[in-house]
Tab-separated table of C-alpha atoms in Angstrom:
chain	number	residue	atom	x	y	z
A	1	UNK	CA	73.145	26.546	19.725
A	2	UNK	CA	75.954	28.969	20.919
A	3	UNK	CA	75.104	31.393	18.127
A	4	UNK	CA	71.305	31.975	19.258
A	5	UNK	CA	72.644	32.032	22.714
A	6	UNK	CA	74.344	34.803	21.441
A	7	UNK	CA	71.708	36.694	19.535
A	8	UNK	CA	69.409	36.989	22.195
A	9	UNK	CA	71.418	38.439	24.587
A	10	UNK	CA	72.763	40.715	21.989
A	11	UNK	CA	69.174	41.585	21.539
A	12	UNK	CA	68.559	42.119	25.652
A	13	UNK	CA	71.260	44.457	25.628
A	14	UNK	CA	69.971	46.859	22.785
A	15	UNK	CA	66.223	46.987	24.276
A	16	UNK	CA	67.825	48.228	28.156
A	17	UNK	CA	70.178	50.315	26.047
A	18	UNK	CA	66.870	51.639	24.406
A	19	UNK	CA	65.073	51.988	28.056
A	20	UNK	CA	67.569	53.999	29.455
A	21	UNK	CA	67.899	56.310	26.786
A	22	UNK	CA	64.431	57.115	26.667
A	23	UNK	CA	64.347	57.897	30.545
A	24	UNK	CA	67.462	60.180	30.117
A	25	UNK	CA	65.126	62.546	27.955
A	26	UNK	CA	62.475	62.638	30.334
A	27	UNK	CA	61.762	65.823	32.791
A	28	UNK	CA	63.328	65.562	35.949
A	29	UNK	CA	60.107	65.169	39.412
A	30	UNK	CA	59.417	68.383	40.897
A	31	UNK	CA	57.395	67.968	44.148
A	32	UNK	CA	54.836	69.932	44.750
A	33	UNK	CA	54.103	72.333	47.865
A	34	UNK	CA	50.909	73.155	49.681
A	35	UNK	CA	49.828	76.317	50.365
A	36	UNK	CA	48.791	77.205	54.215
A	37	UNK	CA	45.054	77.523	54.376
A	38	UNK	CA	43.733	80.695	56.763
A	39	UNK	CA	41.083	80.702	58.529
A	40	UNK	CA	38.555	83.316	57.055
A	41	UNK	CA	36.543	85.496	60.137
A	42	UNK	CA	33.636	88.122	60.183
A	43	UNK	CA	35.246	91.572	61.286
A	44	UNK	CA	33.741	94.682	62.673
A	45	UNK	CA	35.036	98.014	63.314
A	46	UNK	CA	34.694	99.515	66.480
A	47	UNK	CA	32.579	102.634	66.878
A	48	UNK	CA	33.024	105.527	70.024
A	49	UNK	CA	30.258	106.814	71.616
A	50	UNK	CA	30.352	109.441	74.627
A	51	UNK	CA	27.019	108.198	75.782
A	52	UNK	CA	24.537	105.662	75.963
A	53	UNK	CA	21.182	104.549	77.671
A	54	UNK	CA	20.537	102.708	80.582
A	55	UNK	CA	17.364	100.897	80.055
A	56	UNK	CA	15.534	99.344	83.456
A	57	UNK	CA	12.235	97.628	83.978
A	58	UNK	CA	10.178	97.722	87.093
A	59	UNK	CA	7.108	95.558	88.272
A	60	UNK	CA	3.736	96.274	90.007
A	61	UNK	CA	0.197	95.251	89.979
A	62	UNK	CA	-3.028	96.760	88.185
A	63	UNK	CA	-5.590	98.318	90.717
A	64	UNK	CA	-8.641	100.379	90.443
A	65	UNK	CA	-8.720	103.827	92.425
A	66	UNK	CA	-11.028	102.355	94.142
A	67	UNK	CA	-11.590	98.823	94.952
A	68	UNK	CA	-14.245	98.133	97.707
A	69	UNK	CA	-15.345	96.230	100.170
A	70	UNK	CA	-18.956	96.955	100.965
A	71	UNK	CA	-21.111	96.194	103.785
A	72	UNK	CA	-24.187	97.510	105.454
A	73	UNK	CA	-23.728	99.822	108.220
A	74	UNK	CA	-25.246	97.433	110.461
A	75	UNK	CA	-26.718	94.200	111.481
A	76	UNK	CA	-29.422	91.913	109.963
A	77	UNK	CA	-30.781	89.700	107.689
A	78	UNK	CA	-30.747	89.313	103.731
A	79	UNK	CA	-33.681	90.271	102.425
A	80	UNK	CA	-32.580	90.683	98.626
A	81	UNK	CA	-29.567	90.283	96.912
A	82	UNK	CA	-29.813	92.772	93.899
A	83	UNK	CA	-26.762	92.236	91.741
A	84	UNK	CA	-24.031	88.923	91.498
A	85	UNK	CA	-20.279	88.986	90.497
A	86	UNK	CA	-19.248	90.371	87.466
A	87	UNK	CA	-22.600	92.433	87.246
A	88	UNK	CA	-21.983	96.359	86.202
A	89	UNK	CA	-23.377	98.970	88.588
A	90	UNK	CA	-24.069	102.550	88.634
A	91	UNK	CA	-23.595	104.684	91.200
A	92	UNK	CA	-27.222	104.846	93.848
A	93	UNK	CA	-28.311	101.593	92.272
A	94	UNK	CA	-29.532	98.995	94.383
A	95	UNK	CA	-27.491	96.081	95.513
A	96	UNK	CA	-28.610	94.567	98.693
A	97	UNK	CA	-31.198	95.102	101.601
A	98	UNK	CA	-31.599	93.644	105.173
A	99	UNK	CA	-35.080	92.565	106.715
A	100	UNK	CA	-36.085	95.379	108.108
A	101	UNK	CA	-39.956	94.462	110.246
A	102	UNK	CA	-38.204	95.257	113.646
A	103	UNK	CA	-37.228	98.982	112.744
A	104	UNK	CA	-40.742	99.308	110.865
A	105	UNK	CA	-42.379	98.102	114.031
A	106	UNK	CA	-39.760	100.858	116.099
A	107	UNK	CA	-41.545	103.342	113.771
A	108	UNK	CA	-44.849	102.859	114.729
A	109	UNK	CA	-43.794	102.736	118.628
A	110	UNK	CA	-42.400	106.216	117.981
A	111	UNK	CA	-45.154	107.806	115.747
A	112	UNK	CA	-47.348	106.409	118.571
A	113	UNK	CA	-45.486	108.588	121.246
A	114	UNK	CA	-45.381	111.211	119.362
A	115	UNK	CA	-49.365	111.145	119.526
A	116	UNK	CA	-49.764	110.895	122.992
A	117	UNK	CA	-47.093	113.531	123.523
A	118	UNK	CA	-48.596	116.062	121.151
A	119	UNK	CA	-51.964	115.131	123.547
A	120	UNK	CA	-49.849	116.046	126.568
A	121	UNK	CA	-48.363	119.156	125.012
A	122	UNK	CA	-52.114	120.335	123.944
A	123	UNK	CA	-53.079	119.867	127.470
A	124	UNK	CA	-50.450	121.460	128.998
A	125	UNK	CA	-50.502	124.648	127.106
A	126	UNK	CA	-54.218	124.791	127.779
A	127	UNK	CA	-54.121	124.427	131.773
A	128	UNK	CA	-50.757	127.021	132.150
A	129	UNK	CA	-53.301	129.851	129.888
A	130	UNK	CA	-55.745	129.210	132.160
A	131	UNK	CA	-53.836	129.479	135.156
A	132	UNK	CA	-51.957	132.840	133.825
A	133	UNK	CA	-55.741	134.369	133.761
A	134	UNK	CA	-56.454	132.845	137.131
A	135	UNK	CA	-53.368	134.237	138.712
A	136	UNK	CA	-54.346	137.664	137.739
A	137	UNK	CA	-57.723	137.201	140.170
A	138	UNK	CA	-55.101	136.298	142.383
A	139	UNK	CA	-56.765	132.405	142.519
A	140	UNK	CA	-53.233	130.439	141.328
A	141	UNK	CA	-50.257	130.608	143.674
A	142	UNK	CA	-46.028	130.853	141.784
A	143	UNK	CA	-45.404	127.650	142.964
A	144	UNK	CA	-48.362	126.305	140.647
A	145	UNK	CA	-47.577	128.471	137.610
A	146	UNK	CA	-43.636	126.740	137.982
A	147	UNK	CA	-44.780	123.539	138.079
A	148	UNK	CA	-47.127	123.579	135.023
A	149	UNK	CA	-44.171	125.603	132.889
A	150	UNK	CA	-41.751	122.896	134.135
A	151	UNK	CA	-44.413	120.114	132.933
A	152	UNK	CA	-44.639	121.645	129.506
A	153	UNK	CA	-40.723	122.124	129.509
A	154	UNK	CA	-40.474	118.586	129.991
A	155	UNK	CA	-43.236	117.301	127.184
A	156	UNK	CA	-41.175	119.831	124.609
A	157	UNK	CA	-38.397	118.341	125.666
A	158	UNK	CA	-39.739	114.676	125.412
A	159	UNK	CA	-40.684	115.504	121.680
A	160	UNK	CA	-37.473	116.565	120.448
A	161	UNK	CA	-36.199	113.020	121.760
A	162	UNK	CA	-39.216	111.153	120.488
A	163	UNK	CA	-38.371	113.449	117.091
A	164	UNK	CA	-34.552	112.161	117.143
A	165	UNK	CA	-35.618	108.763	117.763
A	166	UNK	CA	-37.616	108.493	114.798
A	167	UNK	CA	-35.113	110.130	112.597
A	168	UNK	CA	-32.560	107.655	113.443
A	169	UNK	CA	-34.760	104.645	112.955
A	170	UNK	CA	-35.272	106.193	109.480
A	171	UNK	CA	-31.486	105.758	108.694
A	172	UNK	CA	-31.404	102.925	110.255
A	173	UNK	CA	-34.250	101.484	107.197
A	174	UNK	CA	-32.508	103.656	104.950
A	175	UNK	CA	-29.106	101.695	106.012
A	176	UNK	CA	-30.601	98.562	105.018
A	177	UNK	CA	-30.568	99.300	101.618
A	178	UNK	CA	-27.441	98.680	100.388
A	179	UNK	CA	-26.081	101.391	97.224
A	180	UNK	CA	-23.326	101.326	95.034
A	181	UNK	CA	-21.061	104.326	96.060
A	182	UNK	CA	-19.240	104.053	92.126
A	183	UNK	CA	-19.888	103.324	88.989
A	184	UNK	CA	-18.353	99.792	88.565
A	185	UNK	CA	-18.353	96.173	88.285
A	186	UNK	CA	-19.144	93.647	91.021
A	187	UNK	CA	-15.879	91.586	91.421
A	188	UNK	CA	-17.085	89.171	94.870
A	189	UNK	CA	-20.432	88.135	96.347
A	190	UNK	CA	-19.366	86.980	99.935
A	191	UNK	CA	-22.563	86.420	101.680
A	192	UNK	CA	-26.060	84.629	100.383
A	193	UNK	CA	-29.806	85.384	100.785
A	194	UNK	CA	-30.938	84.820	104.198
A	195	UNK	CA	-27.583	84.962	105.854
A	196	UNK	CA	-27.471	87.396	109.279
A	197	UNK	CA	-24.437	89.456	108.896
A	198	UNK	CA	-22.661	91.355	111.504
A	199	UNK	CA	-22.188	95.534	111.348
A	200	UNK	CA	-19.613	95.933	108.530
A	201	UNK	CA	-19.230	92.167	107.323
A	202	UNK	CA	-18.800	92.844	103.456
A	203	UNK	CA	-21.022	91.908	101.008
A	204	UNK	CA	-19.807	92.766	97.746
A	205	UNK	CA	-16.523	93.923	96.430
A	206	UNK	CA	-16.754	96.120	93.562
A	207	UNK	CA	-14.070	97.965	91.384
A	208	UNK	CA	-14.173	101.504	90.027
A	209	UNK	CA	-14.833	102.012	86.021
A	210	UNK	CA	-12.687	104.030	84.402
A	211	UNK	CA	-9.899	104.839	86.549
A	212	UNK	CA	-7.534	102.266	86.411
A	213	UNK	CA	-3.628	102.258	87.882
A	214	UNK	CA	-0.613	100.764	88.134
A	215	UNK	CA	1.386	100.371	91.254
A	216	UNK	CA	4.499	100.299	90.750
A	217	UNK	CA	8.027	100.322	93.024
A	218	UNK	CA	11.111	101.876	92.157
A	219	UNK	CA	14.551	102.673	93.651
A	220	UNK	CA	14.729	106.048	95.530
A	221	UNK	CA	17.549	106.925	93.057
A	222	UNK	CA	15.004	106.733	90.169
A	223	UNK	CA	11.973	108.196	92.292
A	224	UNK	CA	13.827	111.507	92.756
A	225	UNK	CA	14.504	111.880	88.995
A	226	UNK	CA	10.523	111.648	88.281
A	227	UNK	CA	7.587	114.080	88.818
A	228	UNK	CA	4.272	114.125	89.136
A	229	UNK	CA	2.407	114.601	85.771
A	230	UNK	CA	5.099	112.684	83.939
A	231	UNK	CA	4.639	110.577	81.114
A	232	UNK	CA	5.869	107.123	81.454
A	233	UNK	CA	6.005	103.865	79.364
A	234	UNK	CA	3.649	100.773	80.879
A	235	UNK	CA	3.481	97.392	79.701
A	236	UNK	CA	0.747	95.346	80.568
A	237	UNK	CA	0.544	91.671	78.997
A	238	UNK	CA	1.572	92.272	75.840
A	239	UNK	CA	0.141	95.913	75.754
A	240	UNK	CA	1.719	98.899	75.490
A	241	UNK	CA	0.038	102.482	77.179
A	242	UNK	CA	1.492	106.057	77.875
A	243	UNK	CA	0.311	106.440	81.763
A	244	UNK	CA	0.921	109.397	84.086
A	245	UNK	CA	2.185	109.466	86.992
A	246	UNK	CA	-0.329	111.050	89.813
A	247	UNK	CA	1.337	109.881	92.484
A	248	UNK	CA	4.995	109.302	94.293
A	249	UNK	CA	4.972	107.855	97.302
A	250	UNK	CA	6.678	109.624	100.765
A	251	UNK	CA	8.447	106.582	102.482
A	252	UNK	CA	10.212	103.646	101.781
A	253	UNK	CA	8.673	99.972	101.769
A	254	UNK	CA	11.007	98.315	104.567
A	255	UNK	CA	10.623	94.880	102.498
A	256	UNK	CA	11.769	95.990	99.312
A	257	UNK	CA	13.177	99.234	100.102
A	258	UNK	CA	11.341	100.434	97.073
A	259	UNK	CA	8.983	103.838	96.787
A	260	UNK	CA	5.801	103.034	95.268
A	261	UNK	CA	4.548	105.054	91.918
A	262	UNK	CA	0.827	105.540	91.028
A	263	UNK	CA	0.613	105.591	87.460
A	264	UNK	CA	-2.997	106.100	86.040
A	265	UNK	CA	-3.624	104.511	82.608
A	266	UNK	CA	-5.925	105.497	79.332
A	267	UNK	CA	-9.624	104.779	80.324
A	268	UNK	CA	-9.396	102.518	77.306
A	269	UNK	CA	-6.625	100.108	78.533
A	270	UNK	CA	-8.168	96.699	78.813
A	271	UNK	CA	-6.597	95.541	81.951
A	272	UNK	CA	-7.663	93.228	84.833
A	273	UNK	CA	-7.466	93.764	88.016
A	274	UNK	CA	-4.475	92.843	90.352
A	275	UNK	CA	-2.475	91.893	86.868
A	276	UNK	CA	1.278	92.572	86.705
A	277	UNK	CA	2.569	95.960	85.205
A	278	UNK	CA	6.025	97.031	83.958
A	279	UNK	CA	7.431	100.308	84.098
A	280	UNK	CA	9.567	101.045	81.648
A	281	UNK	CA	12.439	103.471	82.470
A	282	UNK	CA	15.479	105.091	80.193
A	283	UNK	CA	18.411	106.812	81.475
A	284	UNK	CA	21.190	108.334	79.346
A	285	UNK	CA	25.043	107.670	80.971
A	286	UNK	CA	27.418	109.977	79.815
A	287	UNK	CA	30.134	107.487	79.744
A	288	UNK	CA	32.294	106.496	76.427
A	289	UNK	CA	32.419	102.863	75.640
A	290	UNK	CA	31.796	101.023	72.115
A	291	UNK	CA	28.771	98.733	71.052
A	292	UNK	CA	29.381	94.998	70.204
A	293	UNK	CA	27.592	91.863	69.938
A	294	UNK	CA	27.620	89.526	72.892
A	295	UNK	CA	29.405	86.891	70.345
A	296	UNK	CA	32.250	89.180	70.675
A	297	UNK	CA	33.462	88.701	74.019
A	298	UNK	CA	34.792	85.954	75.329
A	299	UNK	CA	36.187	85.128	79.121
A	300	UNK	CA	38.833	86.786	80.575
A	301	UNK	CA	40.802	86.669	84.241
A	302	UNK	CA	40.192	88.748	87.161
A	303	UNK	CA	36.672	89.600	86.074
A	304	UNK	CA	37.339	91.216	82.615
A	305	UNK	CA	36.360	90.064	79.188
A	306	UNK	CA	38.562	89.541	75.881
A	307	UNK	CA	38.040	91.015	72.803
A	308	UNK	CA	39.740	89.667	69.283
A	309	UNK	CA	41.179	92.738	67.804
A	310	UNK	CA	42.593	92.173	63.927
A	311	UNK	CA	46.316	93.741	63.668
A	312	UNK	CA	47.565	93.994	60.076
A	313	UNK	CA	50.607	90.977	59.546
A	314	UNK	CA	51.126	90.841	56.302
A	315	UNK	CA	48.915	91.636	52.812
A	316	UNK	CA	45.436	90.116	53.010
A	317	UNK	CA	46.388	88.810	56.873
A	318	UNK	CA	45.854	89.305	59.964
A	319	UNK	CA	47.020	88.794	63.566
A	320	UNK	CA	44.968	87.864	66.214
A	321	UNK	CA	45.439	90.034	69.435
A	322	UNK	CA	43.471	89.214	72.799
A	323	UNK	CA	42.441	92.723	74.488
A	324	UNK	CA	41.001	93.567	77.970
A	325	UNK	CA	37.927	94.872	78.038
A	326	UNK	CA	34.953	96.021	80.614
A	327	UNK	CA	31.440	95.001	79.899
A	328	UNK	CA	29.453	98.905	81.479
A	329	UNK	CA	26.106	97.756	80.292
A	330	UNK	CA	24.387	94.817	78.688
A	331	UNK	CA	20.808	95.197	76.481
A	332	UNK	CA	18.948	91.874	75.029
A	333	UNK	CA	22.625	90.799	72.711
A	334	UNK	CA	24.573	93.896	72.511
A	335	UNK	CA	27.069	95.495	75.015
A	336	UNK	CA	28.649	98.375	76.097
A	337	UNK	CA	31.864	97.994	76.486
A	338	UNK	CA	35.461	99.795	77.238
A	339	UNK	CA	39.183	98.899	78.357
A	340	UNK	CA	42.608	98.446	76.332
A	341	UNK	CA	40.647	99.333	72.585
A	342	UNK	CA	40.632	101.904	70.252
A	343	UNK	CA	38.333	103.489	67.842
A	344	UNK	CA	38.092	102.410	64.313
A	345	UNK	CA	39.874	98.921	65.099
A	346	UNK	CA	38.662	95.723	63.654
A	347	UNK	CA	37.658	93.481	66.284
A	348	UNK	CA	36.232	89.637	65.431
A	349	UNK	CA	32.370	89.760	65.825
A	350	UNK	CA	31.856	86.324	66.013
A	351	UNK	CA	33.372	83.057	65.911
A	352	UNK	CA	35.611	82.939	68.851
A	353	UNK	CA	35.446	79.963	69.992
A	354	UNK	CA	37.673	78.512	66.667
A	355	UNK	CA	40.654	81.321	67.239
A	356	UNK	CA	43.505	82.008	69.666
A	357	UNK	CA	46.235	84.683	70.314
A	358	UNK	CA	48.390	85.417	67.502
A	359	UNK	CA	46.938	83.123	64.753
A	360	UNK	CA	46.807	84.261	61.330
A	361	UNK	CA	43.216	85.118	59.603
A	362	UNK	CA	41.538	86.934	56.610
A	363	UNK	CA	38.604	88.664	56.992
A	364	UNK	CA	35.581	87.840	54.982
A	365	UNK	CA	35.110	90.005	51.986
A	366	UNK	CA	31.996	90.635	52.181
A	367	UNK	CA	33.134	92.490	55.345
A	368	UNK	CA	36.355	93.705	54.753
A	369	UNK	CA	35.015	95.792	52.150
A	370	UNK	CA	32.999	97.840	54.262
């Protein structure tokens, strides 16, 4: 019993003897290290220019050279109504006429005096050459002869007002027929067929073919830089046209404080009256600065902006540095920029929102081999 005791502890002893020399020839545990991971960011370099240009864009409203308001020249009642809304008219065509009976009627009266006073005239003349023969036989007295000339004085005299009389009631029948002073289109109808309307109530409005313009406003600072006959750049809707200015205005509008332009457009610009227009209007500013993207800029204090410039730290790394900058000019998601920058220096173009001042970055390679 004692001698198997003994063998199997003999035999416990030579396996843990065994163990341990097998883990004295193994490789000592090296721990392993990780490696920092850098944030990779799209660069830029930054680009001087001494000048750049100062886009602006004004508004104003589409009108004929002539939009109208047309009436008769005086009082009466719709006989015909020629023409509606959105009917094109030449100029002299009919549009409208008044009843016009009563001045017809007037007519007659006055041919009717002028009868009876070319009677009158016949029988004046005819007495005062018989008198003149009788006065030589001494048989008509002066006072006679005066009276006779004055009678005939006054029947000449009654015919040129009968004369003027009937030439007025012609224009007044000519009146009544209402003509288109333009070549146009009728915009408004205002009154209807059998309505009495009063001297100068309108009628129709109609707008002028083929001379359209755009009214536009503009600082006196940019008015003075213009001249008549100069081209400029409209947009209407979604249209584009070259107009000309024919027009600057001589005073100021005391709403806006503006002075209006009249630009004409192309005869072939589809437009609509009293639609908006946009003047389109390019300066150049001699003033250096450097283009970047909006996404380049972030928020800075005291009314500045930061900009992330890349300074070299240390092989493939770089430093971020926060720089002041002033935004001069802004167009659609670019700006114009200047302050505590130089040219040629890598600035981050995007991204800024995941960086801060003095962290450690690579630059994207598809960019940093530019």
């Amino acid at each position: 019993m004692i001698t198997i005791r003994f063998l199997t502890h003999q035999k416990w002893l030579m396996g843990l003897v065994a163990v341990s020399f097998l883990s004295a020839c193994q490789d000592p545990v090296v721990e392993n290290k990780p490696q920092p991971s850098y944030q990779s960011v799209s660069a830029d370099s930054l680009e001087l220019t001494d000048e750049y240009q100062f886009s602006q864009t004004f508004s104003g409203t589409i009108r004929s050279g002539n939009t109208t308001a047309i009436g008769f020249e005086l009082s009466g009642k719709i006989k015909e109504l020629a023409v509606d809304s959105g009917d094109n008219v030449k100029q002299g065509q009919l549009l409208a006429k008044l009843d016009t009976r009563l001045l017809l009627a007037e007519q007659n009266e006055l041919n009717a005096s002028l009868s009876q006073n070319k009677a009158d005239l016949d029988l004046a003349k005819a007495t005062l050459d018989r008198s003149l023969g009788l006065q030589q036989q001494g048989y008509v007295s002066e006072q006679q002869l005066d009276e006779q000339k004055g009678q005939l004085n006054s029947l000449l005299a009654a015919k040129t007002r009968l004369n003027a009389s009937l030439l007025a009631n012609q224009l007044k029948i000519d009146k009544s027929s209402l003509l288109a002073p333009f070549d146009g289109v009728i915009s408004k109808r205002t009154h209807n067929l059998g309505e009495v309307v009063n001297l100068g109530s309108p009628v129709y409005t109609i707008i002028e073919h083929n001379n359209i313009q755009a009214y536009i406003g503009v600082p006196v600072t940019i008015a003075t830089t213009l001249n008549t006959g100069q081209s400029v750049d409209i947009t209407v809707r979604d249209q584009q046209f070259l107009g000309e200015i024919a027009g600057i205005g001589a005073e100021l509008h005391p709403v806006t404080r503006t002075v209006d332009l009249r630009v004409t457009l192309p005869t072939s610009a589809q437009v609509i009256n009293g639609e908006l227009s946009y003047l389109n209007y390019q300066q150049t500013i001699a003033n250096q600065g450097y283009w970047v993207p909006l996404s380049a800029l972030t928020d800075g204090v005291r009314g500045l902006w930061n900009i992330y410039i890349l300074s070299q730290a240390d092989g493939n790394l770089f430093s971020i540095e926060r720089r002041d900058v002033e935004i001069i000019y802004t167009a659609q998601d670019k700006a114009y920029i200047n302050g505590a920058i130089s040219p040629n220096e890598q600035y981050v173009s995007q991204g800024l929102h995941k960086l801060v001042a003095g962290q450690l970055v690579t630059q994207q390679a598809q960019l940093a081999t530019r």
